[in-house]
Amino acid sequence: MQQVKLGIIGGGTVGSGVYDALQRNGALVASRLGVNVVVERVAVRDLKKVRAAKIPKTLLTTDWREVVFDPQVQLVAELIGGTTIAREAILAALKLGKPVITANKALLSAHGEELFAAAKKYGTNLYYEASVAGGIPIIKALREGFVGNRINALYGIVNGTCNYILTRMKLEGADFGAVLADAQRLGYAETPPDLDIDGHDAAHKTGILASLAHGFWINPKKIHVEGIRHISALDIKFAGELGYTIKLLGTVKKLEGNCRVQVSVYPTLVPNSHVLASVNGVFNAVFVRGDVVGDSLFYGRGAGKDATASAVLSDIGDAVLDLKSGAKNRLPAFVPHECSGAVAPIEEVTSQYFVRLNVVDKPGVLARIATIFGESNIGISSVIQPEGHEGKSVPLIFMMHYATNGAAMKALAKISKLPSVKGRPVMIRVESFE
Ligand code: NAP
Ligand code: HSE
């Protein structure tokens, strides 16, 4: 049987997962592809580290160049993360005409166009199924399965760490910090985990999905990003009372006008009746609305050793078949199409809102706040004021009708300056999925 020799850069959570999965299911992969994939070299930082996978010492090196430039290595998997050495290693491999697999969404987000151009220039390819939504084959679905669809909307729970934290805060009343430490221990979180909890990892992934859906590579600086640090037990509780669950959602929506798209990541109130509200723990889900297919849902583990290894193995499958057939660029990593496009500034995007204020409980406060919303032409759909104690601070919750984000932010800035409003107002968008 034909053999393809694989070099892996990185032997951490994902690298170890890939090595293990190949030991476990390599024969199955070979019988399906007609090609035996053999791990030739693995680069790590520390040779003495105890690893989840039993990688033979003879394969290990601390120099990624010994992987990339090894003449035996035909296919390279970059699984170290970061945007410096990873970029250098991928460019070096592509320059040698070697196909590369990466799980590195931060790198693709920042330098995707440069890497795709290099793959094209040197007649090879870059594969990145593991970069979005762990084990869910969403890249393949968008590029191949939905090739005949315009994607009118896409909503993704694409960060396993945040979903794990929000789920445990809701279901167990668990403390944010303790749950984050568990996510790190389980290998879900990025290094540093701020990338997860501040929404940047989800933005990298949402940008990749938006680019594939709309045909122009999204500039990550244009994505409006909010993380989950400011979400409190109170927000989760009141959202629950109103029939919603808070999820960190990547949103990609086609807007009126020529190729204008909303691309954003923010905590969102999802109605409990919507399927995305039931996506719990480390699970991810991507909801896609195509103009031909209608609504589709993809669900699976979004992070961790095995789920991500499964996606890397899928790319290994594509890459070895392309090598075997000689069709190295059968489906290039990214093909611009349809739109040259623009990401709409968040101020122009229309949403509904949940607003939580901490106010002094005294007569006239509610009226003053309602006046500011009224003057800003933002309608209130409901108000909750739990019984408080006269003169003390109490939460005050508003559900607001549709308004532009610009108008909502301006109104809240005015409200936050009222002497009776204590601390920073919390504003969470509400999605109706209509
Ligand atoms: P990780 O556990 O921190 O592993 C990183 C690995 O890279 C380690 O083995 C480290 O060596 C090695 N490494 C770092 N710098 C190196 C260098 N200069 N030369 C050689 N080896 C180097 O990270 P991970 O969770 O596996 O993530 C890897 C990539 O997959 C990232 O791009 C991440 O965003 C992406 N990803 C992760 C997940 C997940 O659930 N973890 C899911 C999807 C995508 P040592 O072991 O010796 O320190
Ligand atoms: N840190 C990422 C997450 C890993 O939690 O989703 C998977 O990409």
Short mmCIF file of C-alpha atoms and ligand atoms in Angstrom, two decimals:
data_model
loop_
_atom_site.label_atom_id
_atom_site.label_comp_id
_atom_site.label_asym_id
_atom_site.label_seq_id
_atom_site.Cartn_x
_atom_site.Cartn_y
_atom_site.Cartn_z
CA MET A 1 0.00 0.00 0.00
CA GLN A 2 1.10 3.55 -0.76
CA GLN A 3 2.55 5.45 2.23
CA VAL A 4 2.42 9.15 3.13
CA LYS A 5 4.85 10.41 5.76
CA LEU A 6 3.45 12.99 8.13
CA GLY A 7 5.43 15.50 10.19
CA ILE A 8 3.68 17.01 13.21
CA ILE A 9 4.74 20.31 14.79
CA GLY A 10 3.26 20.32 18.31
CA GLY A 11 2.66 17.43 20.68
CA GLY A 12 0.28 19.11 23.15
CA THR A 13 -3.47 18.57 23.49
CA VAL A 14 -4.15 18.43 19.74
CA GLY A 15 -0.80 16.98 18.59
CA SER A 16 -1.04 14.17 21.16
CA GLY A 17 -4.66 13.61 20.14
CA VAL A 18 -3.69 13.24 16.50
CA TYR A 19 -0.84 10.85 17.31
CA ASP A 20 -3.12 8.71 19.50
CA ALA A 21 -5.97 8.70 16.98
CA LEU A 22 -3.60 7.56 14.23
CA GLN A 23 -2.36 4.72 16.47
CA ARG A 24 -5.94 3.75 17.24
CA ASN A 25 -7.54 4.16 13.80
CA GLY A 26 -4.62 4.34 11.36
CA ALA A 27 -5.47 0.94 9.85
CA LEU A 28 -9.08 2.04 9.37
CA VAL A 29 -7.95 5.25 7.67
CA ALA A 30 -5.59 3.25 5.45
CA SER A 31 -8.32 0.83 4.45
CA ARG A 32 -10.61 3.72 3.55
CA LEU A 33 -8.05 5.84 1.68
CA GLY A 34 -5.78 3.14 0.27
CA VAL A 35 -2.88 5.08 1.80
CA ASN A 36 -1.00 4.34 4.99
CA VAL A 37 -0.22 7.50 7.00
CA VAL A 38 3.02 7.16 8.97
CA VAL A 39 4.18 9.73 11.55
CA GLU A 40 7.80 10.50 10.68
CA ARG A 41 8.72 13.32 13.10
CA VAL A 42 7.12 15.35 15.90
CA ALA A 43 8.40 18.73 17.09
CA VAL A 44 7.80 19.83 20.69
CA ARG A 45 9.30 22.48 22.96
CA ASP A 46 10.35 20.27 25.86
CA LEU A 47 11.66 16.74 25.25
CA LYS A 48 11.32 15.81 28.93
CA LYS A 49 7.64 16.67 29.28
CA VAL A 50 5.28 13.80 30.14
CA ARG A 51 2.74 13.60 27.29
CA ALA A 52 -0.76 12.24 26.94
CA ALA A 53 0.40 10.29 23.88
CA LYS A 54 3.22 7.71 23.91
CA ILE A 55 5.22 9.31 21.11
CA PRO A 56 8.52 7.38 20.63
CA LYS A 57 11.50 9.52 21.71
CA THR A 58 13.20 8.78 18.38
CA LEU A 59 10.51 10.79 16.56
CA LEU A 60 10.84 13.86 18.78
CA THR A 61 12.81 17.01 18.06
CA THR A 62 12.71 20.54 19.48
CA ASP A 63 13.36 22.11 16.08
CA TRP A 64 10.37 22.51 13.77
CA ARG A 65 12.78 22.83 10.83
CA GLU A 66 13.75 19.19 11.32
CA VAL A 67 10.14 18.34 10.58
CA VAL A 68 9.51 20.72 7.68
CA PHE A 69 12.86 20.18 5.91
CA ASP A 70 13.03 16.41 6.46
CA PRO A 71 12.98 15.08 2.88
CA GLN A 72 10.95 12.07 4.06
CA VAL A 73 8.11 14.31 5.36
CA GLN A 74 5.50 14.81 2.63
CA LEU A 75 2.72 16.37 4.70
CA VAL A 76 3.03 18.77 7.65
CA ALA A 77 0.54 19.37 10.49
CA GLU A 78 1.08 22.65 12.39
CA LEU A 79 -0.38 22.20 15.88
CA ILE A 80 1.59 24.62 18.05
CA GLY A 81 -0.66 27.69 17.90
CA GLY A 82 0.39 31.35 17.93
CA THR A 83 1.03 33.61 14.99
CA THR A 84 4.81 33.83 14.72
CA ILE A 85 6.66 30.50 14.61
CA ALA A 86 3.53 28.78 13.30
CA ARG A 87 3.38 31.22 10.39
CA GLU A 88 7.07 30.81 9.63
CA ALA A 89 6.83 27.01 9.71
CA ILE A 90 3.73 26.88 7.50
CA LEU A 91 5.23 29.26 4.94
CA ALA A 92 8.45 27.22 4.87
CA ALA A 93 6.53 23.97 4.26
CA LEU A 94 4.33 25.52 1.56
CA LYS A 95 7.41 26.93 -0.15
CA LEU A 96 8.74 23.37 -0.40
CA GLY A 97 5.43 22.40 -2.06
CA LYS A 98 4.38 20.36 1.01
CA PRO A 99 0.68 20.45 1.89
CA VAL A 100 -0.03 21.74 5.38
CA ILE A 101 -2.80 21.06 7.90
CA THR A 102 -3.46 23.57 10.67
CA ALA A 103 -5.88 23.95 13.59
CA ASN A 104 -4.69 27.51 14.13
CA LYS A 105 -7.65 29.86 13.76
CA ALA A 106 -5.77 32.83 15.26
CA LEU A 107 -3.16 32.53 12.51
CA LEU A 108 -5.74 32.03 9.75
CA SER A 109 -7.71 35.02 10.95
CA ALA A 110 -4.66 37.29 10.93
CA HIS A 111 -2.69 35.90 7.99
CA GLY A 112 -5.08 33.65 6.06
CA GLU A 113 -4.77 35.53 2.78
CA GLU A 114 -0.97 35.43 2.87
CA LEU A 115 -0.96 31.67 3.57
CA PHE A 116 -3.54 30.91 0.87
CA ALA A 117 -1.55 32.94 -1.66
CA ALA A 118 1.61 31.02 -0.72
CA ALA A 119 -0.17 27.67 -1.12
CA LYS A 120 -1.34 28.75 -4.57
CA LYS A 121 2.05 30.13 -5.58
CA TYR A 122 3.91 26.93 -4.64
CA GLY A 123 1.28 24.60 -6.14
CA THR A 124 0.17 23.02 -2.89
CA ASN A 125 -2.66 23.37 -0.39
CA LEU A 126 -3.60 24.33 3.17
CA TYR A 127 -6.29 22.42 5.11
CA TYR A 128 -7.97 23.80 8.22
CA GLU A 129 -11.05 21.81 9.26
CA ALA A 130 -9.87 21.71 12.91
CA SER A 131 -9.73 25.49 13.13
CA VAL A 132 -13.50 25.93 13.66
CA ALA A 133 -15.91 24.08 15.96
CA GLY A 134 -13.66 21.16 16.96
CA GLY A 135 -14.93 17.89 15.53
CA ILE A 136 -17.84 19.35 13.51
CA PRO A 137 -17.05 19.18 9.77
CA ILE A 138 -18.39 22.71 9.20
CA ILE A 139 -15.64 23.89 6.82
CA LYS A 140 -16.35 20.96 4.52
CA ALA A 141 -20.09 21.60 4.82
CA LEU A 142 -19.81 25.27 3.84
CA ARG A 143 -17.29 24.75 1.03
CA GLU A 144 -18.68 21.56 -0.45
CA GLY A 145 -22.06 20.59 1.00
CA PHE A 146 -23.56 24.09 0.58
CA VAL A 147 -21.77 24.99 -2.65
CA GLY A 148 -25.17 25.66 -4.23
CA ASN A 149 -26.43 28.01 -1.51
CA ARG A 150 -26.17 31.65 -0.63
CA ILE A 151 -25.80 31.77 3.15
CA ASN A 152 -28.31 34.33 4.41
CA ALA A 153 -27.53 33.79 8.10
CA LEU A 154 -25.20 31.73 10.24
CA TYR A 155 -25.14 31.55 14.03
CA GLY A 156 -22.42 29.66 15.87
CA ILE A 157 -21.67 28.60 19.40
CA VAL A 158 -18.03 28.14 18.45
CA ASN A 159 -16.08 28.49 21.68
CA GLY A 160 -16.19 25.37 23.83
CA THR A 161 -14.59 27.05 26.83
CA CYS A 162 -17.18 29.85 27.02
CA ASN A 163 -20.07 27.48 26.47
CA TYR A 164 -18.72 25.19 29.18
CA ILE A 165 -18.43 28.15 31.59
CA LEU A 166 -21.88 29.62 30.81
CA THR A 167 -23.52 26.19 31.06
CA ARG A 168 -22.03 25.39 34.44
CA MET A 169 -22.82 28.88 35.75
CA LYS A 170 -26.45 28.38 34.71
CA LEU A 171 -27.00 24.76 35.71
CA GLU A 172 -24.84 24.56 38.85
CA GLY A 173 -24.52 28.20 39.89
CA ALA A 174 -20.77 27.54 39.57
CA ASP A 175 -18.17 30.26 40.02
CA PHE A 176 -16.61 31.70 36.81
CA GLY A 177 -12.97 31.29 37.92
CA ALA A 178 -13.35 27.71 39.14
CA VAL A 179 -15.05 26.60 35.92
CA LEU A 180 -12.40 28.30 33.79
CA ALA A 181 -9.71 26.35 35.69
CA ASP A 182 -11.60 23.12 34.88
CA ALA A 183 -11.77 24.09 31.18
CA GLN A 184 -8.00 24.64 31.21
CA ARG A 185 -7.38 21.31 32.93
CA LEU A 186 -9.52 19.54 30.32
CA GLY A 187 -7.48 21.07 27.47
CA TYR A 188 -10.30 23.24 26.07
CA ALA A 189 -8.82 26.67 26.68
CA GLU A 190 -6.33 28.64 24.61
CA THR A 191 -3.02 29.94 25.96
CA PRO A 192 -3.78 32.49 27.37
CA PRO A 193 -7.47 31.75 28.11
CA ASP A 194 -8.29 35.48 27.63
CA LEU A 195 -8.53 34.57 23.94
CA ASP A 196 -11.55 32.44 24.85
CA ILE A 197 -13.31 34.47 27.52
CA ASP A 198 -12.86 37.84 25.80
CA GLY A 199 -14.43 36.43 22.62
CA HIS A 200 -11.38 36.60 20.33
CA ASP A 201 -11.18 32.86 19.64
CA ALA A 202 -14.87 32.87 18.68
CA ALA A 203 -14.21 35.92 16.48
CA HIS A 204 -11.36 34.13 14.67
CA LYS A 205 -13.69 31.20 13.96
CA THR A 206 -16.72 33.34 13.08
CA GLY A 207 -14.54 35.33 10.66
CA ILE A 208 -13.42 32.12 8.93
CA LEU A 209 -17.01 30.91 8.59
CA ALA A 210 -18.19 34.32 7.36
CA SER A 211 -15.38 34.41 4.79
CA LEU A 212 -16.32 31.00 3.42
CA ALA A 213 -20.01 31.94 3.38
CA HIS A 214 -19.62 35.30 1.66
CA GLY A 215 -16.54 34.91 -0.52
CA PHE A 216 -14.24 37.64 0.83
CA TRP A 217 -11.68 37.15 3.59
CA ILE A 218 -12.97 39.01 6.63
CA ASN A 219 -10.61 41.50 8.23
CA PRO A 220 -10.66 40.46 11.93
CA LYS A 221 -10.40 44.13 12.98
CA LYS A 222 -13.87 44.71 11.51
CA ILE A 223 -15.52 42.08 13.70
CA HIS A 224 -17.33 43.48 16.73
CA VAL A 225 -16.28 41.31 19.69
CA GLU A 226 -17.55 41.10 23.25
CA GLY A 227 -16.65 38.29 25.63
CA ILE A 228 -18.34 36.81 28.68
CA ARG A 229 -16.33 38.37 31.55
CA HIS A 230 -19.13 40.79 32.44
CA ILE A 231 -21.90 38.17 32.47
CA SER A 232 -23.01 37.64 36.05
CA ALA A 233 -25.15 35.10 37.87
CA LEU A 234 -27.85 37.82 37.98
CA ASP A 235 -27.93 38.13 34.17
CA ILE A 236 -28.22 34.37 33.81
CA LYS A 237 -31.00 34.28 36.41
CA PHE A 238 -33.10 37.13 34.92
CA ALA A 239 -32.57 35.85 31.36
CA GLY A 240 -33.87 32.48 32.60
CA GLU A 241 -36.95 34.09 34.17
CA LEU A 242 -37.68 35.75 30.83
CA GLY A 243 -37.36 32.42 28.96
CA TYR A 244 -33.84 32.81 27.57
CA THR A 245 -30.39 31.24 27.88
CA ILE A 246 -27.22 33.31 27.47
CA LYS A 247 -24.81 31.96 24.84
CA LEU A 248 -21.68 33.47 23.32
CA LEU A 249 -22.87 33.60 19.71
CA GLY A 250 -20.99 34.30 16.50
CA THR A 251 -23.47 35.99 14.18
CA VAL A 252 -23.11 36.36 10.42
CA LYS A 253 -26.08 37.99 8.66
CA LYS A 254 -26.55 39.30 5.18
CA LEU A 255 -27.84 42.89 5.44
CA GLU A 256 -29.65 45.10 2.96
CA GLY A 257 -27.34 46.57 0.33
CA ASN A 258 -24.50 45.33 -1.77
CA CYS A 259 -22.62 42.52 0.00
CA ARG A 260 -22.92 44.12 3.42
CA VAL A 261 -22.65 41.61 6.23
CA GLN A 262 -22.93 41.66 10.00
CA VAL A 263 -20.05 39.69 11.51
CA SER A 264 -19.97 39.83 15.28
CA VAL A 265 -19.43 37.90 18.47
CA TYR A 266 -21.26 38.77 21.67
CA PRO A 267 -23.16 37.14 24.51
CA THR A 268 -26.72 36.71 23.25
CA LEU A 269 -30.07 35.88 24.82
CA VAL A 270 -31.28 32.81 22.92
CA PRO A 271 -34.97 31.89 23.38
CA ASN A 272 -35.24 28.59 25.26
CA SER A 273 -37.48 27.33 22.46
CA HIS A 274 -34.57 27.60 19.97
CA VAL A 275 -32.34 24.57 19.53
CA LEU A 276 -29.14 26.57 20.20
CA ALA A 277 -30.32 27.21 23.78
CA SER A 278 -29.89 23.48 24.49
CA VAL A 279 -26.27 23.28 23.31
CA ASN A 280 -24.49 22.73 26.60
CA GLY A 281 -21.01 22.19 28.03
CA VAL A 282 -18.07 21.97 25.63
CA PHE A 283 -20.43 21.26 22.73
CA ASN A 284 -20.53 23.65 19.77
CA ALA A 285 -23.26 24.14 17.21
CA VAL A 286 -23.49 26.03 13.95
CA PHE A 287 -26.90 26.98 12.59
CA VAL A 288 -26.81 27.75 8.85
CA ARG A 289 -29.61 29.31 6.80
CA GLY A 290 -29.04 28.72 3.07
CA ASP A 291 -31.28 30.14 0.36
CA VAL A 292 -31.81 26.71 -1.20
CA VAL A 293 -31.48 24.28 1.71
CA GLY A 294 -33.25 26.36 4.39
CA ASP A 295 -32.15 25.85 8.00
CA SER A 296 -29.51 23.26 9.01
CA LEU A 297 -27.85 22.55 12.33
CA PHE A 298 -24.41 21.08 13.02
CA TYR A 299 -23.66 19.90 16.54
CA GLY A 300 -20.65 18.29 18.20
CA ARG A 301 -17.76 18.64 20.60
CA GLY A 302 -16.09 21.99 20.10
CA ALA A 303 -12.76 21.51 21.85
CA GLY A 304 -10.47 18.93 23.39
CA LYS A 305 -7.98 16.30 22.30
CA ASP A 306 -10.15 13.77 20.49
CA ALA A 307 -12.74 16.04 18.86
CA THR A 308 -10.00 18.19 17.36
CA ALA A 309 -7.93 15.16 16.35
CA SER A 310 -10.95 13.87 14.43
CA ALA A 311 -10.99 17.08 12.35
CA VAL A 312 -7.22 16.91 11.74
CA LEU A 313 -7.63 13.29 10.57
CA SER A 314 -10.32 14.47 8.16
CA ASP A 315 -7.80 16.94 6.69
CA ILE A 316 -5.14 14.22 6.58
CA GLY A 317 -7.64 12.20 4.55
CA ASP A 318 -8.20 15.03 2.05
CA ALA A 319 -4.51 15.84 1.81
CA VAL A 320 -3.36 12.26 1.18
CA LEU A 321 -6.07 11.71 -1.43
CA ASP A 322 -4.96 14.92 -3.16
CA LEU A 323 -1.33 13.75 -2.99
CA LYS A 324 -2.30 10.31 -4.28
CA SER A 325 -4.28 11.68 -7.24
CA GLY A 326 -1.76 14.44 -7.95
CA ALA A 327 -4.62 16.98 -7.75
CA LYS A 328 -2.85 19.07 -5.12
CA ASN A 329 -5.08 22.07 -5.59
CA ARG A 330 -8.40 20.32 -6.30
CA LEU A 331 -10.21 22.61 -3.90
CA PRO A 332 -7.95 25.54 -2.99
CA ALA A 333 -7.89 26.64 0.65
CA PHE A 334 -9.93 29.76 -0.09
CA VAL A 335 -11.56 30.85 -3.32
CA PRO A 336 -12.80 34.46 -3.39
CA HIS A 337 -16.28 34.54 -4.92
CA GLU A 338 -19.56 36.42 -5.15
CA CYS A 339 -18.75 39.45 -2.96
CA SER A 340 -15.89 41.86 -2.53
CA GLY A 341 -18.04 42.91 0.40
CA ALA A 342 -17.90 44.90 3.58
CA VAL A 343 -18.53 44.18 7.24
CA ALA A 344 -21.18 46.59 8.54
CA PRO A 345 -20.11 48.65 11.59
CA ILE A 346 -21.91 47.41 14.71
CA GLU A 347 -23.50 50.87 15.22
CA GLU A 348 -25.56 50.28 12.05
CA VAL A 349 -26.72 46.79 13.02
CA THR A 350 -30.22 46.47 14.47
CA SER A 351 -30.89 44.27 17.52
CA GLN A 352 -33.24 43.76 20.44
CA TYR A 353 -31.73 44.13 23.91
CA PHE A 354 -31.77 42.95 27.51
CA VAL A 355 -30.53 45.76 29.75
CA ARG A 356 -29.67 45.31 33.42
CA LEU A 357 -29.06 48.35 35.57
CA ASN A 358 -28.26 48.68 39.22
CA VAL A 359 -30.34 51.59 40.49
CA VAL A 360 -31.20 53.34 43.73
CA ASP A 361 -34.73 52.28 44.60
CA LYS A 362 -36.55 55.58 44.93
CA PRO A 363 -39.49 57.27 43.18
CA GLY A 364 -38.85 58.77 39.71
CA VAL A 365 -35.81 56.65 38.75
CA LEU A 366 -37.68 54.35 36.39
CA ALA A 367 -39.44 57.33 34.77
CA ARG A 368 -36.15 59.14 34.13
CA ILE A 369 -34.60 56.07 32.50
CA ALA A 370 -37.73 55.44 30.40
CA THR A 371 -37.61 59.06 29.21
CA ILE A 372 -34.05 58.63 27.90
CA PHE A 373 -35.04 55.46 26.03
CA GLY A 374 -38.12 57.29 24.66
CA GLU A 375 -36.09 60.31 23.52
CA SER A 376 -33.73 57.87 21.75
CA ASN A 377 -36.73 56.33 19.98
CA ILE A 378 -36.13 52.93 21.60
CA GLY A 379 -39.25 51.09 22.72
CA ILE A 380 -39.42 49.14 25.98
CA SER A 381 -41.15 45.76 25.68
CA SER A 382 -41.03 44.78 29.38
CA VAL A 383 -39.53 45.76 32.73
CA ILE A 384 -38.68 43.70 35.80
CA GLN A 385 -37.95 45.37 39.10
CA PRO A 386 -37.65 42.82 41.90
CA GLU A 387 -38.90 44.19 45.20
CA GLY A 388 -36.11 46.14 46.86
CA HIS A 389 -35.61 48.29 49.89
CA GLU A 390 -36.28 51.99 49.59
CA GLY A 391 -33.03 53.91 49.03
CA LYS A 392 -30.89 50.81 48.40
CA SER A 393 -29.47 49.60 45.07
CA VAL A 394 -31.63 47.07 43.24
CA PRO A 395 -31.44 45.49 39.78
CA LEU A 396 -33.75 46.89 37.11
CA ILE A 397 -34.18 44.85 33.93
CA PHE A 398 -35.53 46.10 30.59
CA MET A 399 -36.32 44.15 27.44
CA MET A 400 -36.04 46.55 24.50
CA HIS A 401 -37.54 46.53 21.01
CA TYR A 402 -35.40 46.69 17.85
CA ALA A 403 -33.02 49.65 17.64
CA THR A 404 -29.65 50.23 16.06
CA ASN A 405 -26.68 49.40 18.26
CA GLY A 406 -25.53 53.00 17.82
CA ALA A 407 -28.78 54.35 19.33
CA ALA A 408 -28.81 51.77 22.13
CA MET A 409 -25.19 52.48 23.11
CA LYS A 410 -25.78 56.25 23.14
CA ALA A 411 -28.90 55.91 25.31
CA LEU A 412 -27.07 53.66 27.77
CA ALA A 413 -24.14 56.07 27.97
CA LYS A 414 -26.63 58.80 29.01
CA ILE A 415 -28.39 56.48 31.48
CA SER A 416 -25.11 55.43 33.09
CA LYS A 417 -24.47 59.09 33.98
CA LEU A 418 -27.66 59.40 36.06
CA PRO A 419 -26.75 59.69 39.78
CA SER A 420 -29.33 57.03 40.65
CA VAL A 421 -27.64 54.46 38.35
CA LYS A 422 -24.80 52.63 40.08
CA GLY A 423 -21.99 50.83 38.23
CA ARG A 424 -21.88 50.01 34.50
CA PRO A 425 -25.12 49.04 32.76
CA VAL A 426 -25.13 45.56 31.21
CA MET A 427 -26.52 45.32 27.68
CA ILE A 428 -26.98 41.89 26.08
CA ARG A 429 -28.47 41.49 22.60
CA VAL A 430 -31.48 39.26 22.09
CA GLU A 431 -31.69 37.08 18.94
CA SER A 432 -35.03 36.01 17.51
CA PHE A 433 -33.55 33.95 14.59
CA GLU A 434 -36.31 35.25 12.27
P1 NAP B 1 -0.91 23.01 23.56
O1 NAP B 1 -1.53 21.92 24.33
O2 NAP B 1 -0.37 24.19 24.29
O3 NAP B 1 0.24 22.36 22.66
C1 NAP B 1 1.17 23.12 21.93
C2 NAP B 1 2.28 22.19 21.52
O4 NAP B 1 3.20 22.90 20.69
C3 NAP B 1 3.08 21.64 22.69
O5 NAP B 1 3.38 20.28 22.46
C4 NAP B 1 4.38 22.48 22.66
O6 NAP B 1 5.49 21.75 23.13
C5 NAP B 1 4.52 22.70 21.18
N1 NAP B 1 5.28 23.90 20.84
C6 NAP B 1 5.03 25.17 21.18
N2 NAP B 1 5.95 25.99 20.65
C7 NAP B 1 6.80 25.21 19.96
C8 NAP B 1 7.97 25.47 19.21
N3 NAP B 1 8.46 26.69 19.04
N4 NAP B 1 8.61 24.42 18.62
C9 NAP B 1 8.14 23.16 18.77
N5 NAP B 1 7.03 22.85 19.48
C10 NAP B 1 6.37 23.89 20.08
O7 NAP B 1 -1.93 23.61 22.48
P2 NAP B 1 -3.17 22.84 21.80
O8 NAP B 1 -4.36 22.99 22.67
O9 NAP B 1 -2.74 21.50 21.37
O10 NAP B 1 -3.43 23.79 20.55
C11 NAP B 1 -2.66 23.71 19.37
C12 NAP B 1 -3.37 24.45 18.26
O11 NAP B 1 -4.63 23.85 18.02
C13 NAP B 1 -3.66 25.93 18.54
O12 NAP B 1 -3.58 26.65 17.34
C14 NAP B 1 -5.10 25.90 19.03
O13 NAP B 1 -5.75 27.13 18.84
C15 NAP B 1 -5.65 24.84 18.13
N6 NAP B 1 -6.86 24.16 18.62
C16 NAP B 1 -6.93 23.68 19.89
C17 NAP B 1 -8.04 23.01 20.32
C18 NAP B 1 -8.16 22.45 21.70
O14 NAP B 1 -9.26 22.01 22.07
N7 NAP B 1 -7.11 22.44 22.49
C19 NAP B 1 -9.11 22.82 19.43
C20 NAP B 1 -9.03 23.32 18.12
C21 NAP B 1 -7.89 23.99 17.73
P3 NAP B 1 5.58 21.22 24.65
O15 NAP B 1 4.51 20.19 24.77
O16 NAP B 1 6.94 20.65 24.77
O17 NAP B 1 5.34 22.42 25.52
N1 HSE B 2 -10.18 27.18 23.03
C1 HSE B 2 -11.03 26.70 22.00
C2 HSE B 2 -12.42 26.54 22.55
C3 HSE B 2 -10.51 25.40 21.47
O1 HSE B 2 -12.60 26.56 23.76
O2 HSE B 2 -13.35 26.43 21.76
C4 HSE B 2 -11.24 24.89 20.29
O3 HSE B 2 -11.00 25.66 19.16
#
